[in-house]
Coordinates of C-alpha atoms in Angstrom, one line a residue:
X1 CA 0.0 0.0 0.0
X2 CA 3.1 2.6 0.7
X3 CA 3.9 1.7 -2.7
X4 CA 0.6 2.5 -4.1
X5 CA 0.7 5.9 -2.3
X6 CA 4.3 7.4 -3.3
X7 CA 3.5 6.0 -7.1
X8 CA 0.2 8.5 -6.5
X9 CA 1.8 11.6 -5.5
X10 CA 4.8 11.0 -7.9
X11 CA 2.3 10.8 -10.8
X12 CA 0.5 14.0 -9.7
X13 CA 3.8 15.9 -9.1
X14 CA 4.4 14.9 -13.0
X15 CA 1.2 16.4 -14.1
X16 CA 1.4 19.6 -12.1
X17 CA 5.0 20.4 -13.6
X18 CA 3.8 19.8 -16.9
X19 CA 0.7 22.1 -16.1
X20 CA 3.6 25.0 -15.0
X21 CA 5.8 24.6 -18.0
X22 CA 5.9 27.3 -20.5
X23 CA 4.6 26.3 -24.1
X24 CA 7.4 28.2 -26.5
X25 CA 6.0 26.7 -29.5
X26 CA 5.0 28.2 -32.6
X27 CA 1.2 28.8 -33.0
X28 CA 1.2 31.6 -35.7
X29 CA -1.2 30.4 -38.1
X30 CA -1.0 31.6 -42.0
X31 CA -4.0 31.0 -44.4
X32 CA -3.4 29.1 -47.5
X33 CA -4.8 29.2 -50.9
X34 CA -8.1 27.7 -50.8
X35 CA -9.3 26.6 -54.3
X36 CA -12.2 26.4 -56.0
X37 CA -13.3 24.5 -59.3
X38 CA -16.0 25.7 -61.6
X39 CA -17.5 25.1 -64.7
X40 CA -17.3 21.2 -64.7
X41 CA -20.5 20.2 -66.4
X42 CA -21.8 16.9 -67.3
X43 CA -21.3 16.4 -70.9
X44 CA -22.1 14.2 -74.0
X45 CA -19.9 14.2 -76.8
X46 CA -19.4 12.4 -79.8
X47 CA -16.7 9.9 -80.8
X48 CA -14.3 11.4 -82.7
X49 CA -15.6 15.2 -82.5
X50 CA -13.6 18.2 -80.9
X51 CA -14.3 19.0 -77.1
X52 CA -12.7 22.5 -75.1
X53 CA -13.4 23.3 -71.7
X54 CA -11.8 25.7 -70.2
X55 CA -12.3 25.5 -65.9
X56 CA -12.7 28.8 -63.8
X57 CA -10.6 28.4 -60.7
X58 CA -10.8 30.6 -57.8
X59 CA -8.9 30.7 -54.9
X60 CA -9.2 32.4 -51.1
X61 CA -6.2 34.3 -51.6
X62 CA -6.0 34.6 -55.0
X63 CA -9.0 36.1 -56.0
X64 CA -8.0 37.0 -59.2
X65 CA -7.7 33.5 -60.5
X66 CA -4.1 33.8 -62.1
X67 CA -3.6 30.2 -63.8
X68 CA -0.3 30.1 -63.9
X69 CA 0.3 29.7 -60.4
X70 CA -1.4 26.3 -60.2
X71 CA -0.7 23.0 -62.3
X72 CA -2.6 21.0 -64.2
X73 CA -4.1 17.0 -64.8
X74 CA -7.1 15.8 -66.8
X75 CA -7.7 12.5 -66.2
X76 CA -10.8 10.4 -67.6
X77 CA -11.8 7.1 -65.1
X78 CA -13.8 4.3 -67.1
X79 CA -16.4 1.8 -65.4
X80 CA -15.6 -1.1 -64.3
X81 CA -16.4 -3.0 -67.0
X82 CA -13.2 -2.1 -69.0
X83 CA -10.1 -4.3 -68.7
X84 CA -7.9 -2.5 -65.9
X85 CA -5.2 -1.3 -68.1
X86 CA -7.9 0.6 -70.3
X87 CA -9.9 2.4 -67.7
X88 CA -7.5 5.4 -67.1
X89 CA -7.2 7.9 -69.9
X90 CA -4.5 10.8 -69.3
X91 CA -6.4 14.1 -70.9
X92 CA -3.6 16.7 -71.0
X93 CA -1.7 19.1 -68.4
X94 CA -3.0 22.5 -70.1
X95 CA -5.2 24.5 -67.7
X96 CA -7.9 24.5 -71.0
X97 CA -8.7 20.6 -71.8
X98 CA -8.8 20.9 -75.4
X99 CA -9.4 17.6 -77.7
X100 CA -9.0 17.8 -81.1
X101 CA -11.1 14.6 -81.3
X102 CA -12.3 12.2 -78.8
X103 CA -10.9 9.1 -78.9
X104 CA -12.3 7.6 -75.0
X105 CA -14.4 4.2 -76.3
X106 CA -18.2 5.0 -76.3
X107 CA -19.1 5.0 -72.4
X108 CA -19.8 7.1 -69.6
X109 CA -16.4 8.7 -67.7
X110 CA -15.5 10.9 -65.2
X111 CA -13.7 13.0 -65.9
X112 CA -11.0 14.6 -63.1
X113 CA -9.4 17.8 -63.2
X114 CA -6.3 18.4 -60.2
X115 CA -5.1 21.5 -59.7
X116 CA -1.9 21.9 -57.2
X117 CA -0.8 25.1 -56.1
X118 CA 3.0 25.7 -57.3
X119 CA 3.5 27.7 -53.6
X120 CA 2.0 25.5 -50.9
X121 CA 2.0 22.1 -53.0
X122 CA -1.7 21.0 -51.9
X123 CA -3.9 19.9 -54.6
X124 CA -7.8 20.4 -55.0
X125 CA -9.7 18.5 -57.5
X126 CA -13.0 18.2 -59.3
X127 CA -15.0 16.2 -61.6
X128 CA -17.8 15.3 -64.2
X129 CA -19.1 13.0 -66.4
X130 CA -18.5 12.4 -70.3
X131 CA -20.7 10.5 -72.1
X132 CA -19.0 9.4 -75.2
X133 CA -21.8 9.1 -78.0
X134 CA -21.6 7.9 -81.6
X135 CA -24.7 7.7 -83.9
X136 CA -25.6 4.5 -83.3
X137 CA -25.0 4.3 -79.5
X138 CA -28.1 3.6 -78.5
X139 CA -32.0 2.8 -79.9
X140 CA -33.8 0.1 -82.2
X141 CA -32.0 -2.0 -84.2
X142 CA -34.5 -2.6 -87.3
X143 CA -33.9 -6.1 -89.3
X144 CA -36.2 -5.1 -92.1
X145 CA -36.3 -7.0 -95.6
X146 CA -35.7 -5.0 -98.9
X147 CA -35.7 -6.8 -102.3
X148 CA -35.2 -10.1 -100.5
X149 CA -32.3 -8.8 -99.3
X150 CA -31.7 -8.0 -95.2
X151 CA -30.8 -3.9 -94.6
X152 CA -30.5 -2.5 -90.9
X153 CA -32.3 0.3 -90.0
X154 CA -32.0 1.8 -86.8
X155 CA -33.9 4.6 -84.5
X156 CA -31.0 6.0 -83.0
X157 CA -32.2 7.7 -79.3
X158 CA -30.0 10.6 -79.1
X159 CA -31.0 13.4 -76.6
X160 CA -34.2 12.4 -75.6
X161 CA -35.3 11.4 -78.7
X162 CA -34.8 9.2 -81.7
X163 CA -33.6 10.1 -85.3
X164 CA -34.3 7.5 -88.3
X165 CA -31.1 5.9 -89.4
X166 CA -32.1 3.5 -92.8
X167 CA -29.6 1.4 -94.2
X168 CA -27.1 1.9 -91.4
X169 CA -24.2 -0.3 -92.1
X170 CA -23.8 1.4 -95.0
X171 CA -24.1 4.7 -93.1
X172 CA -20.9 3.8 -91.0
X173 CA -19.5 2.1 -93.2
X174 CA -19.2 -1.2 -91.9
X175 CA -17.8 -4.4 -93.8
X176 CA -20.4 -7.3 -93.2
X177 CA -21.1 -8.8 -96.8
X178 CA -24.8 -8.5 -98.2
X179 CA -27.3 -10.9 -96.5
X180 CA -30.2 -12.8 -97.9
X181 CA -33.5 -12.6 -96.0
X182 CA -33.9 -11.3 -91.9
X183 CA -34.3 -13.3 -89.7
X184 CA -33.6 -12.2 -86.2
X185 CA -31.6 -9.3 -84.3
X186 CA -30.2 -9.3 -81.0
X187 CA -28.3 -7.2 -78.4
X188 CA -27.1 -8.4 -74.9
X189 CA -24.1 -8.3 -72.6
X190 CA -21.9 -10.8 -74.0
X191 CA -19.5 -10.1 -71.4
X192 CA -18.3 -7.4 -69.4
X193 CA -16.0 -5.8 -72.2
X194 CA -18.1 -6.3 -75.3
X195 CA -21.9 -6.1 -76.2
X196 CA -23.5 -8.7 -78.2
X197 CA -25.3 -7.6 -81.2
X198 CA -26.3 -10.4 -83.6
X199 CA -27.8 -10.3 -87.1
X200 CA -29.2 -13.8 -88.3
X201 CA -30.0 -14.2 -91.6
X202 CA -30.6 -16.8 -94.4
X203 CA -26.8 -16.4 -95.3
X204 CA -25.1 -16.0 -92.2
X205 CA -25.0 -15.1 -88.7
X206 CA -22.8 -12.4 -87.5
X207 CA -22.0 -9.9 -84.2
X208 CA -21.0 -6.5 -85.2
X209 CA -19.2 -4.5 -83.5
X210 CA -21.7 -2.6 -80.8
X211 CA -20.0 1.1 -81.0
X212 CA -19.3 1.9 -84.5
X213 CA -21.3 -1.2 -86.5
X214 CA -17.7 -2.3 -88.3
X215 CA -17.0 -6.0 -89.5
X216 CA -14.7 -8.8 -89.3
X217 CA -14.6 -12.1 -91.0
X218 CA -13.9 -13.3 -87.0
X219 CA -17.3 -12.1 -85.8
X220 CA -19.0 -15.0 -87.6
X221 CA -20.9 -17.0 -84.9
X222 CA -18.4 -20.2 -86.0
X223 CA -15.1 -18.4 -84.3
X224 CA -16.9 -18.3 -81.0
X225 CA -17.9 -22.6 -81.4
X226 CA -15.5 -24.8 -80.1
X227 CA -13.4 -25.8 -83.2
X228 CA -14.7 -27.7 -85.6
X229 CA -18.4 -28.7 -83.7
X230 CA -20.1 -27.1 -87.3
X231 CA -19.6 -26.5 -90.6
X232 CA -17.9 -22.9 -91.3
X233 CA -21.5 -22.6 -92.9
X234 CA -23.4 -23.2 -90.3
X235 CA -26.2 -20.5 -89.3
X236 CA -28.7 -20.3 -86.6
X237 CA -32.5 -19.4 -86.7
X238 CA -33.0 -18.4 -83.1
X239 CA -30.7 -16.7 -80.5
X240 CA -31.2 -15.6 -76.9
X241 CA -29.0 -13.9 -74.4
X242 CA -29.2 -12.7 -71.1
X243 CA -26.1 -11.7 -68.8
X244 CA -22.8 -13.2 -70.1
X245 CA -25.1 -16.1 -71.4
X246 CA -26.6 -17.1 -74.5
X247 CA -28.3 -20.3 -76.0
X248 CA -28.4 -20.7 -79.7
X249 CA -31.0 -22.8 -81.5
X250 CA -29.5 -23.7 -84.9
X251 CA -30.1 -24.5 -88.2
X252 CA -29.7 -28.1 -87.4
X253 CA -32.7 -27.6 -84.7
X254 CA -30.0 -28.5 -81.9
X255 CA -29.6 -26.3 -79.3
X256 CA -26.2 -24.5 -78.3
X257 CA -25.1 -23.2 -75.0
X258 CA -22.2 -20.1 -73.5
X259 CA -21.9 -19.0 -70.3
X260 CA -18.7 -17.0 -69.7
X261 CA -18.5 -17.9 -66.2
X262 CA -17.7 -21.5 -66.4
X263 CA -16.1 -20.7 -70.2
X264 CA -18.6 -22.6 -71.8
X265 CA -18.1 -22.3 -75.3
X266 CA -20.9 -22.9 -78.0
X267 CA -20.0 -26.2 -79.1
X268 CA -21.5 -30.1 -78.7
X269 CA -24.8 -29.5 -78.7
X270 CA -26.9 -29.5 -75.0
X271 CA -30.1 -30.8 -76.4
X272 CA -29.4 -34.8 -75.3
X273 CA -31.3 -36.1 -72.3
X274 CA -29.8 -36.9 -68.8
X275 CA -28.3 -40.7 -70.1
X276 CA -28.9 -40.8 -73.5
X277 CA -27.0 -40.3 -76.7
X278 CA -29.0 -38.9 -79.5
X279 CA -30.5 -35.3 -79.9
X280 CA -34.0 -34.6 -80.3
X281 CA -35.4 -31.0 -82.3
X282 CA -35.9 -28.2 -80.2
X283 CA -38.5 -25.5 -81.1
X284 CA -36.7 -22.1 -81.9
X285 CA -38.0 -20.1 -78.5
X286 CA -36.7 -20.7 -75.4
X287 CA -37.8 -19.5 -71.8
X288 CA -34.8 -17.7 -69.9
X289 CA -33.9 -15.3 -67.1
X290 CA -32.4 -11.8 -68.8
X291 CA -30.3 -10.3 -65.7
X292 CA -29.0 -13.2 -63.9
X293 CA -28.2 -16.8 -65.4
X294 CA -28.5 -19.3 -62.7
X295 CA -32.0 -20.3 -63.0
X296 CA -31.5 -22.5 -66.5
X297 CA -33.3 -22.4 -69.4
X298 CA -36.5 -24.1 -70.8
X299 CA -37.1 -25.5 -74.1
X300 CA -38.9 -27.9 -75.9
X301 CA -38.6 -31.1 -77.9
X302 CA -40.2 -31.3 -81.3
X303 CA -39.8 -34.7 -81.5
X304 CA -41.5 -36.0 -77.8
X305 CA -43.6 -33.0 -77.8
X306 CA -42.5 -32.4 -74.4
X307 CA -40.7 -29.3 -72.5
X308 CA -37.2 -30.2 -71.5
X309 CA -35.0 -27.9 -68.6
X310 CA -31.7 -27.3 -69.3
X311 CA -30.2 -26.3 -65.9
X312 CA -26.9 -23.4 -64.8
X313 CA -24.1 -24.7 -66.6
X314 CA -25.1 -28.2 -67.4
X315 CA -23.7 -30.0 -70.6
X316 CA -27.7 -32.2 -71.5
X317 CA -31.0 -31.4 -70.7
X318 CA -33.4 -33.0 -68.2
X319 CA -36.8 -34.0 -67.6
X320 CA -38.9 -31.8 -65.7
X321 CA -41.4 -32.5 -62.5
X322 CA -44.8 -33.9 -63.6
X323 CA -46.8 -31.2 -63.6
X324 CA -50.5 -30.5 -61.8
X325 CA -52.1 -28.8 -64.2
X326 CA -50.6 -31.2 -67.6
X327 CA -47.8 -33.3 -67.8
X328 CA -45.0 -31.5 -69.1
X329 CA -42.9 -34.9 -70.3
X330 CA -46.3 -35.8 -72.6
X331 CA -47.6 -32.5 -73.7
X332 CA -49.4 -34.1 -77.1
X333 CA -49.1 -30.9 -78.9
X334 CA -47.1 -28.3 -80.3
X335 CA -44.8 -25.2 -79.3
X336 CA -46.4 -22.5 -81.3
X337 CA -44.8 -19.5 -79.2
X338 CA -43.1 -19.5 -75.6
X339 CA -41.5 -16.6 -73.6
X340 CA -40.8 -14.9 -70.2
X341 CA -40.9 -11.3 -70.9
X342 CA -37.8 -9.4 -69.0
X343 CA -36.9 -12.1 -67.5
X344 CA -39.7 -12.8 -65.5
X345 CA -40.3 -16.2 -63.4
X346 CA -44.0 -16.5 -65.5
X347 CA -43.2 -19.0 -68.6
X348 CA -46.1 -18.1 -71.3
X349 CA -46.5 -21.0 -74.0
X350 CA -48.8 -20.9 -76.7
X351 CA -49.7 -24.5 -77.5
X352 CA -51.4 -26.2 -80.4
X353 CA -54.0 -29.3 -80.8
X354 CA -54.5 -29.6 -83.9
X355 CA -57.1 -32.5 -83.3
X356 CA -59.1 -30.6 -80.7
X357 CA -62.1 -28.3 -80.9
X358 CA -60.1 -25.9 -78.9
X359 CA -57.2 -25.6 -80.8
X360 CA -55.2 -23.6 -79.4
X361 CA -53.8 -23.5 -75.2
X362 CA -51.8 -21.3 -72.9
X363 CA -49.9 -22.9 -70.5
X364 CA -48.3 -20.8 -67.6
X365 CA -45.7 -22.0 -65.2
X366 CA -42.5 -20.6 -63.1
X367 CA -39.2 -21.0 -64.4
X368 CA -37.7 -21.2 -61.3
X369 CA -39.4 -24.8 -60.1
X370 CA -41.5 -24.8 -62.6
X371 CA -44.9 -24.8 -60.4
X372 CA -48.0 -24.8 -63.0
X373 CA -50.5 -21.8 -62.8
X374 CA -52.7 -21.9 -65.9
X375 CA -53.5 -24.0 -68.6
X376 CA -56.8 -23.8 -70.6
X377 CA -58.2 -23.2 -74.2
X378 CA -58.2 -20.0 -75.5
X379 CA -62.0 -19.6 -76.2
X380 CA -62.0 -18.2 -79.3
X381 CA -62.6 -19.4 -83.3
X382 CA -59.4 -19.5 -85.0
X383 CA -57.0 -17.9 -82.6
X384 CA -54.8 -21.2 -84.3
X385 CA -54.7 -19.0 -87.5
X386 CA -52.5 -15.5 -86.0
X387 CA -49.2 -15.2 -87.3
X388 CA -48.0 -13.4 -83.9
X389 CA -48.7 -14.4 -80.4
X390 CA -47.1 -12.2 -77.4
X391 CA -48.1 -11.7 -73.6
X392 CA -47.9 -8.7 -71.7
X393 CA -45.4 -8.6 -68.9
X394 CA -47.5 -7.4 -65.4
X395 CA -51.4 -7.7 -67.2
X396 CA -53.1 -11.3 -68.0
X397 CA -53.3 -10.9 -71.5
X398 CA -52.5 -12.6 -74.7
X399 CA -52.1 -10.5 -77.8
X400 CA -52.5 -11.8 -80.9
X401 CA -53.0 -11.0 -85.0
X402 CA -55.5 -12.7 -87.3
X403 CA -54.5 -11.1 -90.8
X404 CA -54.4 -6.9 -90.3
X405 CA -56.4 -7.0 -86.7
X406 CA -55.2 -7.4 -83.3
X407 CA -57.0 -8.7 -80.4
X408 CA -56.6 -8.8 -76.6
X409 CA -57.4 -12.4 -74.9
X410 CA -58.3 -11.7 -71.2
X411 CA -56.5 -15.2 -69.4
X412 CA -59.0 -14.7 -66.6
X413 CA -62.1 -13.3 -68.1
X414 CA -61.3 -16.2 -70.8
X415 CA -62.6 -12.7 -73.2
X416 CA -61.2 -11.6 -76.0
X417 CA -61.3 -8.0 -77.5
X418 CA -60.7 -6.4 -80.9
X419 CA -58.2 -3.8 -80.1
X420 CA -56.5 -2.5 -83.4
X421 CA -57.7 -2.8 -87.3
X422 CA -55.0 -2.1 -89.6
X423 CA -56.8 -1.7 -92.5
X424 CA -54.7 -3.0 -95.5
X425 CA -51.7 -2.8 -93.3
X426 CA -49.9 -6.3 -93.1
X427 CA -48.1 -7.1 -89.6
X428 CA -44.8 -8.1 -89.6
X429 CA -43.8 -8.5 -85.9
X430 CA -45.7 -8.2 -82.6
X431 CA -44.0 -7.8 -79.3
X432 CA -43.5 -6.2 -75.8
X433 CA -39.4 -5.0 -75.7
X434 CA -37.0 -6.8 -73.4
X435 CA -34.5 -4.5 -71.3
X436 CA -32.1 -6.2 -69.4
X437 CA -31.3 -2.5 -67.4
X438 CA -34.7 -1.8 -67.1
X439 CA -34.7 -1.6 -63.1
X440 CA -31.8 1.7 -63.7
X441 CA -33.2 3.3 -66.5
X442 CA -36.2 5.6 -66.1
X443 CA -36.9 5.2 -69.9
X444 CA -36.8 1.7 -70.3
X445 CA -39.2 1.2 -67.6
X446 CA -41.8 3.8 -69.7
X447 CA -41.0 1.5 -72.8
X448 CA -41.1 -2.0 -71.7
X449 CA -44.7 -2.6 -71.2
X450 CA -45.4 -0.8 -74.6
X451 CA -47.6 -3.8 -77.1
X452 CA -44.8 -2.9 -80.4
X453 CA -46.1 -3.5 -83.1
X454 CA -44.4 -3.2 -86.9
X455 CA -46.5 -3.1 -90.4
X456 CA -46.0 -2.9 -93.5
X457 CA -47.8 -0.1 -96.2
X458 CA -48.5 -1.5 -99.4
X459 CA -48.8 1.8 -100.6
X460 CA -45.5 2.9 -100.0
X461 CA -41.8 1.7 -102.2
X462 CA -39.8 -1.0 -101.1
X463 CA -37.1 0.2 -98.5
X464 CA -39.6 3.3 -97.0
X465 CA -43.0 0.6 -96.5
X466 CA -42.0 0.4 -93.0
X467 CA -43.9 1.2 -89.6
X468 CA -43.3 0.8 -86.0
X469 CA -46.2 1.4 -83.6
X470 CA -46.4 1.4 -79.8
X471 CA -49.8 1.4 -77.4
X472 CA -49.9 2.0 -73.8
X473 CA -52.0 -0.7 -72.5
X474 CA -54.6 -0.1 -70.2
X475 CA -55.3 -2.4 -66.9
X476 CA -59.4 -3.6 -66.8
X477 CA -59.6 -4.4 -70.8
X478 CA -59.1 -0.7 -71.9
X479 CA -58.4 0.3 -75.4
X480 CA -54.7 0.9 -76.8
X481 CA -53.4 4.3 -77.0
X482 CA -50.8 4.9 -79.5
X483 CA -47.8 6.3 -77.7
X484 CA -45.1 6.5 -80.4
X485 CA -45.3 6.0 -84.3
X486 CA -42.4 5.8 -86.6
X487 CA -42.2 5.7 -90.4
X488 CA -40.2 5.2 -93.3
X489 CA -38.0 2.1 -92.9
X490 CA -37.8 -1.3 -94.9
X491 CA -40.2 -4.0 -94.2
X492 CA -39.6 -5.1 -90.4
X493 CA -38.7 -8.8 -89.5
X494 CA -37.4 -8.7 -86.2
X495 CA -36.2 -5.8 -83.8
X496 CA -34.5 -5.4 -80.5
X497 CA -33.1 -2.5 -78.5
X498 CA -29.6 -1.7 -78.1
X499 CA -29.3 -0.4 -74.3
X500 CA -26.8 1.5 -72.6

């Protein structure tokens, strides 16, 4: 305890001497050179065109902004998605960024400016972003059919609206060889460095390059098959992607399968049942997820007339749970049309008895485990007969074309509805719009449950016969609005959306 008391009063003579002792040090403060950054604006530019911006800088001190005490850096920061060693760009050192053309790759930057005082050292920063445009960087890609020949049209969406684009390969100049008829166009993620955009046609089918529309004889869908698994002829008549996914239906009515993740390459074909050896024909739709790839895929089998699962990453397909509603291993009919719009976990098929007095059924089931929620007749003489069958993605109804009308099939009223006479208007495709960023973009969520719907005027020449139509669709069996109308391109066989 004595200890305890003289280590006390020891410690408390230390503080009180500390308390007496004279601080000598220095505590004149001087101000520094606070700066500020103006004049950084978000910005879109186009590839390749000249950009100047010249900052105003102000400082606490310096109040009359003299730029040639300070220093300068531009530097432009990519998204992730680029390749590390492409996502910083060095701008210039000049106090005025001044471009004679920019060459950043078609994304959104930001772009940083650093300024460092030459007298105190300290540097203050600032930013914005640069979008980096080109004509065709975003809007409908238009597979339309001229003189039997395919031609790409596109409604480019620049600044809040789109611009009519025909024949724009040639446009840009790109390299892909002529084509015979369209088939089908489609734009996904590929992977995280390059969009997918795919033209399949009676000749060929192809990616172009997703920023400027160029050509190589490597972008033919045969470089990215494992060697040798088809003919350097070989062409496909359906294709679907989703996030660094795709399945291929081909020409040989096999089915083909990529998934970056696992680097699964399109190759042996995935359409073989779970212990056997031979193929069977698989219908060219497919049910898929669009933003995440985990939950499989489902198709069906021509040949058994039966719906088959092909499962995350698997190398054959496999039978799926009988079903309460009808047996999904003995479906006795045909695939007329199947889909999941955006993604969604309801599977819509469209399915076809062509000995029954109802010929026609819609089937509705998850595609996650596949648990059956609808199946029964569509109540209506000679639905069989439509050339287009699509489902909206929130509403219970089936849309669908008997020659120039279209009519609305109420799934629980089991009503149907004549919604749109064309007059002498022939359709050429009928759909509702998948975007895979629809949860982030504020249009694509005012787009995506738009009924599209593309005709052709007999009154007009070839290459200008043309029309796209969208309706707003109302809830309680309203009648369509039109929301948007556009004119003037070829006759339309297939169309997607290229999304940024």
């Amino acid at each position: 305890m004595r200890h305890l008391k003289l280590f006390i009063l020891t410690f408390l003579a230390s503080v009180l001497f500390c308390s007496c002792y004279k601080d000598l040090g220095n505590y004149d403060y001087n101000e520094i050179n606070e700066v500020t950054i103006e004049g950084l604006k978000d910005t879109t530019v186009l590839l390749g065109a000249p950009f100047k911006l010249t900052p105003g800088i102000i400082g606490t001190i310096d109040k009359n902004g003299d730029t040639t005490k300070y220093t300068y850096k531009w530097k432009a920061i990519g998204p992730s998605s680029l390749l590390v060693g492409d996502r910083v760009k060095d701008l210039g050192t000049n106090y005025t960024l001044d471009l004679p053309g920019v060459t950043l790759q078609p994304l959104k930057w930001t772009v940083f400016l650093f300024v460092t005082d030459k007298e105190t050292g300290i540097t203050w920063k600032a930013s914005f972003d640069l979008t980096v445009s080109t004509s065709v960087y975003e809007g409908y890609l238009l597979l339309t059919e001229v003189n039997d020949s395919t031609r790409l049209d596109m409604l480019s969406y620049r600044n809040g609206s789109f611009v009519l684009m025909k024949d724009v390969l040639k446009t840009v100049g790109s390299a892909l060889p002529p084509q015979g008829k369209p088939i089908q166009v489609v734009s996904y993620n590929y992977d995280p460095t390059m969009w997918g955009i795919y033209l399949l046609t009676e000749t060929q089918t192809s990616k172009i390059q997703p920023d400027n529309f160029s050509w190589q004889f490597t972008y033919d869908i045969t470089y990215e098959m494992s060697g040798g698994a088809v003919p350097p002829t070989f062409k496909a008549k359906f294709l679907k992607g989703a996030t660094n996914t795709a399945w291929m239906v081909g020409e040989d009515d096999n089915l083909y399968y990529y998934l970056r993740v696992f680097q699964i390459r399109m190759g042996l074909p995935v359409n073989i049942e779970t212990g056997q050896v031979n193929t069977f024909k698989v219908a060219p739709f497919l049910a898929t997820p669009i933003n995440t790839n985990a939950d499989g895929a489902i198709m069906f089998d021509k040949d058994n007339k039966r719906f088959m699962k092909l499962a995350w990453g698997a190398a054959v397909a496999t039978r799926m749970n009988n079903g309460t509603l009808f047996d999904y291993n003995n479906v006795k009919g045909d695939l007329r049309f199947m889909e999941n719009i955006n993604g969604s976990n309801n599977v819509y098929a469209v399915l076809y008895y062509p000995d029954s007095v109802n010929k026609i059924y819609v089937a509705r089931f998850a595609l996650i485990n596949n648990v059956q929620s609808y199946y029964a007749p569509v109540l209506v003489p000679g639905v069989e007969q439509a050339d287009f069958y699509t489902f909206h993605p929130d509403l219970p109804y089936l849309f669908y074309n008997i020659g120039n009308k279209v009519y609305e099939y109420d799934l629980s009223l089991k009503t149907t509805k004549l919604m749109i006479d064309l007059g002498n208007k022939k359709i050429t495709c009928m759909k509702f719009q998948e975007f895979i960023y629809k949860g982030s973009r504020a249009n694509y969520q005012q787009w995506y449950d738009k009924l599209m719907i593309t005709v052709e005027d007999p009154a007009k020449p070839a290459g200008e016969n043309g029309e796209l139509h969208l309706y707003t669709v109302p809830p309680v069996n309203g009648n369509l609005t039109l929301f948007q109308s556009f004119s003037g391109f070829g006759k339309v066989k297939n169309f997607t959306y290229r999304e940024r």
